[in-house]
Amino acid sequence: AYLSDNTYNSGSYTGFNSIMLDKSVDNLTQTIGGVQYNKGVGTHANSEISYNLNNIPGGPWTNFVATIGRDDEVDGCGTNLNIEFSVYADNVLIGGPYVKGVSDAGQQINLNIAGKSTLKLVVNQGSDGNITCDHADWAMARVTKGGARSGAEHEETSKKELDKQVFAENNETDE
């Protein structure tokens, strides 16, 4: 189930503009490292977006899966900028912080959320001290059943493997 097809909790916020569903924070197609994504949540540092997993139809859910990164729409902002992505389940950090810079390829994460009732996606300003261009994408963000890897919180995927996964994900209709 894609998070963008579900309602986030009240109290969720983004540091600029609005939380965007299936678009970047500037209302464009989400693009990370030159790869476009048709589903996801677009935001800006500093942000916190939370979901009640029990309210997402089809559960119980075991995994949170997404491709994270800075949106390419800010490539003209400079080269030393970065942002931090973190994921919490029941207010406990389960992934990150993942630091993503300008023009970095998307990083796929696959986190175990079995038995959890809340999921919180956090983006913070990075160590560069500049929040101006901190546009963040949680591309293809979804909850799934099965596929939990014991002890493995995330995986980094080679560019070729990521491109294959993105192609398949962009051609899915739903989980």
PDB file of C-alpha atoms in Angstrom:
ATOM      1  CA  ALA A   1       0.000   0.000   0.000  1.00  0.00           C
ATOM      2  CA  TYR A   2       1.523   3.298  -1.080  1.00  0.00           C
ATOM      3  CA  LEU A   3       1.696   5.922   1.666  1.00  0.00           C
ATOM      4  CA  SER A   4       0.634   8.599  -0.819  1.00  0.00           C
ATOM      5  CA  ASP A   5      -2.692   6.770  -1.228  1.00  0.00           C
ATOM      6  CA  ASN A   6      -3.342   7.012   2.522  1.00  0.00           C
ATOM      7  CA  THR A   7      -3.914   9.817   5.012  1.00  0.00           C
ATOM      8  CA  TYR A   8      -1.023  10.980   7.158  1.00  0.00           C
ATOM      9  CA  ASN A   9      -1.685  11.941  10.775  1.00  0.00           C
ATOM     10  CA  SER A  10      -2.667  15.439  11.793  1.00  0.00           C
ATOM     11  CA  GLY A  11       0.326  17.196  13.266  1.00  0.00           C
ATOM     12  CA  SER A  12       2.524  16.149  10.335  1.00  0.00           C
ATOM     13  CA  TYR A  13       4.428  19.102   8.887  1.00  0.00           C
ATOM     14  CA  THR A  14       6.998  20.199   6.333  1.00  0.00           C
ATOM     15  CA  GLY A  15       9.477  23.072   6.521  1.00  0.00           C
ATOM     16  CA  PHE A  16       8.365  24.658   3.236  1.00  0.00           C
ATOM     17  CA  ASN A  17       5.260  24.577   1.065  1.00  0.00           C
ATOM     18  CA  SER A  18       3.023  21.529   1.697  1.00  0.00           C
ATOM     19  CA  ILE A  19       3.482  17.789   2.085  1.00  0.00           C
ATOM     20  CA  MET A  20       3.074  16.606  -1.492  1.00  0.00           C
ATOM     21  CA  LEU A  21       1.591  13.285  -2.583  1.00  0.00           C
ATOM     22  CA  ASP A  22       3.064  11.715  -5.735  1.00  0.00           C
ATOM     23  CA  LYS A  23       4.996  14.951  -6.435  1.00  0.00           C
ATOM     24  CA  SER A  24       8.065  16.822  -5.224  1.00  0.00           C
ATOM     25  CA  VAL A  25       7.682  19.699  -2.777  1.00  0.00           C
ATOM     26  CA  ASP A  26       7.666  22.014  -5.839  1.00  0.00           C
ATOM     27  CA  ASN A  27       4.771  19.991  -7.351  1.00  0.00           C
ATOM     28  CA  LEU A  28       6.934  18.350 -10.030  1.00  0.00           C
ATOM     29  CA  THR A  29       7.575  14.679 -10.813  1.00  0.00           C
ATOM     30  CA  GLN A  30       9.814  13.247  -8.108  1.00  0.00           C
ATOM     31  CA  THR A  31      13.303  12.802  -9.589  1.00  0.00           C
ATOM     32  CA  ILE A  32      16.316  11.481  -7.687  1.00  0.00           C
ATOM     33  CA  GLY A  33      19.673  11.063  -9.417  1.00  0.00           C
ATOM     34  CA  GLY A  34      18.016  11.390 -12.824  1.00  0.00           C
ATOM     35  CA  VAL A  35      15.417   8.656 -12.133  1.00  0.00           C
ATOM     36  CA  GLN A  36      11.750   9.693 -12.094  1.00  0.00           C
ATOM     37  CA  TYR A  37       9.166   8.210  -9.716  1.00  0.00           C
ATOM     38  CA  ASN A  38       5.396   8.322 -10.115  1.00  0.00           C
ATOM     39  CA  LYS A  39       4.509   7.552  -6.466  1.00  0.00           C
ATOM     40  CA  GLY A  40       5.823   8.908  -3.192  1.00  0.00           C
ATOM     41  CA  VAL A  41       5.778  11.697  -0.650  1.00  0.00           C
ATOM     42  CA  GLY A  42       7.587  14.988  -1.300  1.00  0.00           C
ATOM     43  CA  THR A  43       8.677  17.241   1.535  1.00  0.00           C
ATOM     44  CA  HIS A  44      11.268  19.741   2.721  1.00  0.00           C
ATOM     45  CA  ALA A  45      13.515  19.822   5.778  1.00  0.00           C
ATOM     46  CA  ASN A  46      12.676  20.028   8.584  1.00  0.00           C
ATOM     47  CA  SER A  47       9.666  17.734   8.363  1.00  0.00           C
ATOM     48  CA  GLU A  48       7.852  14.981  10.173  1.00  0.00           C
ATOM     49  CA  ILE A  49       5.173  12.881   8.501  1.00  0.00           C
ATOM     50  CA  SER A  50       3.499  10.146  10.520  1.00  0.00           C
ATOM     51  CA  TYR A  51       1.020   7.390   9.729  1.00  0.00           C
ATOM     52  CA  ASN A  52      -1.127   5.147  11.885  1.00  0.00           C
ATOM     53  CA  LEU A  53      -0.303   1.759  10.356  1.00  0.00           C
ATOM     54  CA  ASN A  54      -3.551   0.277  11.696  1.00  0.00           C
ATOM     55  CA  ASN A  55      -5.503   2.749   9.518  1.00  0.00           C
ATOM     56  CA  ILE A  56      -3.859   1.624   6.273  1.00  0.00           C
ATOM     57  CA  PRO A  57      -6.166  -1.004   4.726  1.00  0.00           C
ATOM     58  CA  GLY A  58      -4.748  -4.463   4.096  1.00  0.00           C
ATOM     59  CA  GLY A  59      -2.478  -4.765   7.154  1.00  0.00           C
ATOM     60  CA  PRO A  60      -0.895  -5.899   9.312  1.00  0.00           C
ATOM     61  CA  TRP A  61       2.231  -4.629   7.583  1.00  0.00           C
ATOM     62  CA  THR A  62       5.751  -6.019   8.015  1.00  0.00           C
ATOM     63  CA  ASN A  63       7.985  -3.693   5.993  1.00  0.00           C
ATOM     64  CA  PHE A  64       8.403  -0.062   5.036  1.00  0.00           C
ATOM     65  CA  VAL A  65      10.079   0.280   1.639  1.00  0.00           C
ATOM     66  CA  ALA A  66      11.109   3.492  -0.151  1.00  0.00           C
ATOM     67  CA  THR A  67      13.762   5.069  -2.324  1.00  0.00           C
ATOM     68  CA  ILE A  68      15.038   8.190  -0.602  1.00  0.00           C
ATOM     69  CA  GLY A  69      16.989  11.178  -1.824  1.00  0.00           C
ATOM     70  CA  ARG A  70      17.230  14.871  -2.600  1.00  0.00           C
ATOM     71  CA  ASP A  71      15.023  15.884  -5.474  1.00  0.00           C
ATOM     72  CA  ASP A  72      16.947  16.909  -8.606  1.00  0.00           C
ATOM     73  CA  GLU A  73      14.865  20.116  -8.822  1.00  0.00           C
ATOM     74  CA  VAL A  74      17.467  21.688  -6.482  1.00  0.00           C
ATOM     75  CA  ASP A  75      20.581  20.699  -8.445  1.00  0.00           C
ATOM     76  CA  GLY A  76      21.396  24.367  -9.102  1.00  0.00           C
ATOM     77  CA  CYS A  77      21.689  25.148  -5.377  1.00  0.00           C
ATOM     78  CA  GLY A  78      25.300  24.090  -4.920  1.00  0.00           C
ATOM     79  CA  THR A  79      27.326  20.938  -4.507  1.00  0.00           C
ATOM     80  CA  ASN A  80      27.972  20.628  -0.773  1.00  0.00           C
ATOM     81  CA  LEU A  81      24.372  20.475   0.432  1.00  0.00           C
ATOM     82  CA  ASN A  82      22.928  17.483   2.287  1.00  0.00           C
ATOM     83  CA  ILE A  83      19.847  16.354   4.176  1.00  0.00           C
ATOM     84  CA  GLU A  84      19.183  13.577   6.684  1.00  0.00           C
ATOM     85  CA  PHE A  85      16.386  11.002   6.417  1.00  0.00           C
ATOM     86  CA  SER A  86      15.302   8.994   9.483  1.00  0.00           C
ATOM     87  CA  VAL A  87      12.508   6.477  10.027  1.00  0.00           C
ATOM     88  CA  TYR A  88      10.798   5.743  13.344  1.00  0.00           C
ATOM     89  CA  ALA A  89       8.299   3.024  14.269  1.00  0.00           C
ATOM     90  CA  ASP A  90       6.411   3.487  17.538  1.00  0.00           C
ATOM     91  CA  ASN A  91       8.778   6.446  18.205  1.00  0.00           C
ATOM     92  CA  VAL A  92      11.903   4.249  18.059  1.00  0.00           C
ATOM     93  CA  LEU A  93      14.534   4.930  15.366  1.00  0.00           C
ATOM     94  CA  ILE A  94      14.601   1.960  12.962  1.00  0.00           C
ATOM     95  CA  GLY A  95      16.501   3.476  10.035  1.00  0.00           C
ATOM     96  CA  GLY A  96      18.978   6.271   9.520  1.00  0.00           C
ATOM     97  CA  PRO A  97      19.945   8.911   9.636  1.00  0.00           C
ATOM     98  CA  TYR A  98      20.721   8.452   5.962  1.00  0.00           C
ATOM     99  CA  VAL A  99      22.616  11.474   4.605  1.00  0.00           C
ATOM    100  CA  LYS A 100      21.857  12.335   0.982  1.00  0.00           C
ATOM    101  CA  GLY A 101      23.572  15.032  -1.050  1.00  0.00           C
ATOM    102  CA  VAL A 102      22.995  16.855  -4.308  1.00  0.00           C
ATOM    103  CA  SER A 103      22.774  14.521  -7.335  1.00  0.00           C
ATOM    104  CA  ASP A 104      23.179  11.356  -5.210  1.00  0.00           C
ATOM    105  CA  ALA A 105      21.444   8.294  -6.572  1.00  0.00           C
ATOM    106  CA  GLY A 106      18.346   7.209  -4.701  1.00  0.00           C
ATOM    107  CA  GLN A 107      18.916   4.820  -1.827  1.00  0.00           C
ATOM    108  CA  GLN A 108      16.433   2.029  -1.339  1.00  0.00           C
ATOM    109  CA  ILE A 109      15.534   1.243   2.237  1.00  0.00           C
ATOM    110  CA  ASN A 110      13.582  -1.782   3.477  1.00  0.00           C
ATOM    111  CA  LEU A 111      12.791  -1.639   7.192  1.00  0.00           C
ATOM    112  CA  ASN A 112      11.025  -4.115   9.453  1.00  0.00           C
ATOM    113  CA  ILE A 113       7.839  -2.649  10.951  1.00  0.00           C
ATOM    114  CA  ALA A 114       6.175  -5.924  12.007  1.00  0.00           C
ATOM    115  CA  GLY A 115       4.006  -5.443  15.078  1.00  0.00           C
ATOM    116  CA  LYS A 116       4.331  -1.643  15.002  1.00  0.00           C
ATOM    117  CA  SER A 117       1.405   0.759  15.020  1.00  0.00           C
ATOM    118  CA  THR A 118       2.982   4.075  13.951  1.00  0.00           C
ATOM    119  CA  LEU A 119       5.443   5.041  11.244  1.00  0.00           C
ATOM    120  CA  LYS A 120       7.174   8.439  11.240  1.00  0.00           C
ATOM    121  CA  LEU A 121       9.254   9.798   8.346  1.00  0.00           C
ATOM    122  CA  VAL A 122      11.645  12.568   9.370  1.00  0.00           C
ATOM    123  CA  VAL A 123      13.826  14.829   7.223  1.00  0.00           C
ATOM    124  CA  ASN A 124      16.260  17.201   8.896  1.00  0.00           C
ATOM    125  CA  GLN A 125      18.633  19.828   7.655  1.00  0.00           C
ATOM    126  CA  GLY A 126      22.040  18.307   7.033  1.00  0.00           C
ATOM    127  CA  SER A 127      25.403  19.304   8.391  1.00  0.00           C
ATOM    128  CA  ASP A 128      25.913  21.928   5.670  1.00  0.00           C
ATOM    129  CA  GLY A 129      23.925  24.520   7.656  1.00  0.00           C
ATOM    130  CA  ASN A 130      21.852  25.527   4.607  1.00  0.00           C
ATOM    131  CA  ILE A 131      18.152  24.642   4.646  1.00  0.00           C
ATOM    132  CA  THR A 132      17.214  26.608   1.512  1.00  0.00           C
ATOM    133  CA  CYS A 133      17.304  23.718  -0.972  1.00  0.00           C
ATOM    134  CA  ASP A 134      16.504  20.752   1.274  1.00  0.00           C
ATOM    135  CA  HIS A 135      13.862  19.157  -0.983  1.00  0.00           C
ATOM    136  CA  ALA A 136      13.382  15.526   0.024  1.00  0.00           C
ATOM    137  CA  ASP A 137      11.600  12.636  -1.702  1.00  0.00           C
ATOM    138  CA  TRP A 138      10.307   9.438  -0.129  1.00  0.00           C
ATOM    139  CA  ALA A 139       9.858   7.894  -3.587  1.00  0.00           C
ATOM    140  CA  MET A 140       7.714   4.767  -3.981  1.00  0.00           C
ATOM    141  CA  ALA A 141       7.125   4.881  -0.196  1.00  0.00           C
ATOM    142  CA  ARG A 142       4.943   1.956   0.801  1.00  0.00           C
ATOM    143  CA  VAL A 143       4.190  -0.645   3.421  1.00  0.00           C
ATOM    144  CA  THR A 144       4.295  -4.303   2.448  1.00  0.00           C
ATOM    145  CA  LYS A 145       3.708  -7.765   3.845  1.00  0.00           C
ATOM    146  CA  GLY A 146       6.508 -10.315   4.042  1.00  0.00           C
ATOM    147  CA  GLY A 147      10.083  -9.967   2.932  1.00  0.00           C
ATOM    148  CA  ALA A 148      11.513  -8.971   6.319  1.00  0.00           C
ATOM    149  CA  ARG A 149      15.222  -9.671   6.502  1.00  0.00           C
ATOM    150  CA  SER A 150      16.292 -10.724   9.954  1.00  0.00           C
ATOM    151  CA  GLY A 151      18.697  -8.180  11.380  1.00  0.00           C
ATOM    152  CA  ALA A 152      18.939  -6.208   8.139  1.00  0.00           C
ATOM    153  CA  GLU A 153      17.600  -2.667   8.469  1.00  0.00           C
ATOM    154  CA  HIS A 154      18.378  -1.427   4.996  1.00  0.00           C
ATOM    155  CA  GLU A 155      20.136  -2.235   1.785  1.00  0.00           C
ATOM    156  CA  GLU A 156      22.023  -0.157  -0.681  1.00  0.00           C
ATOM    157  CA  THR A 157      21.463  -1.191  -4.243  1.00  0.00           C
ATOM    158  CA  SER A 158      23.757  -0.731  -7.184  1.00  0.00           C
ATOM    159  CA  LYS A 159      22.624   1.767  -9.814  1.00  0.00           C
ATOM    160  CA  LYS A 160      21.842  -1.003 -12.331  1.00  0.00           C
ATOM    161  CA  GLU A 161      19.765  -2.995  -9.813  1.00  0.00           C
ATOM    162  CA  LEU A 162      18.013   0.184  -8.655  1.00  0.00           C
ATOM    163  CA  ASP A 163      17.070   1.100 -12.235  1.00  0.00           C
ATOM    164  CA  LYS A 164      15.518  -2.371 -12.710  1.00  0.00           C
ATOM    165  CA  GLN A 165      13.562  -2.033  -9.457  1.00  0.00           C
ATOM    166  CA  VAL A 166      12.386   1.489 -10.294  1.00  0.00           C
ATOM    167  CA  PHE A 167      11.180   0.352 -13.721  1.00  0.00           C
ATOM    168  CA  ALA A 168       9.232  -2.497 -12.120  1.00  0.00           C
ATOM    169  CA  GLU A 169       7.868  -0.272  -9.323  1.00  0.00           C
ATOM    170  CA  ASN A 170       6.776   2.449 -11.739  1.00  0.00           C
ATOM    171  CA  ASN A 171       4.820  -0.153 -13.691  1.00  0.00           C
ATOM    172  CA  GLU A 172       3.051  -1.664 -10.654  1.00  0.00           C
ATOM    173  CA  THR A 173      -0.529  -0.733  -9.882  1.00  0.00           C
ATOM    174  CA  ASP A 174      -0.479  -1.455  -6.128  1.00  0.00           C
ATOM    175  CA  GLU A 175       1.044  -3.697  -3.475  1.00  0.00           C
TER     176      GLU A 175
END
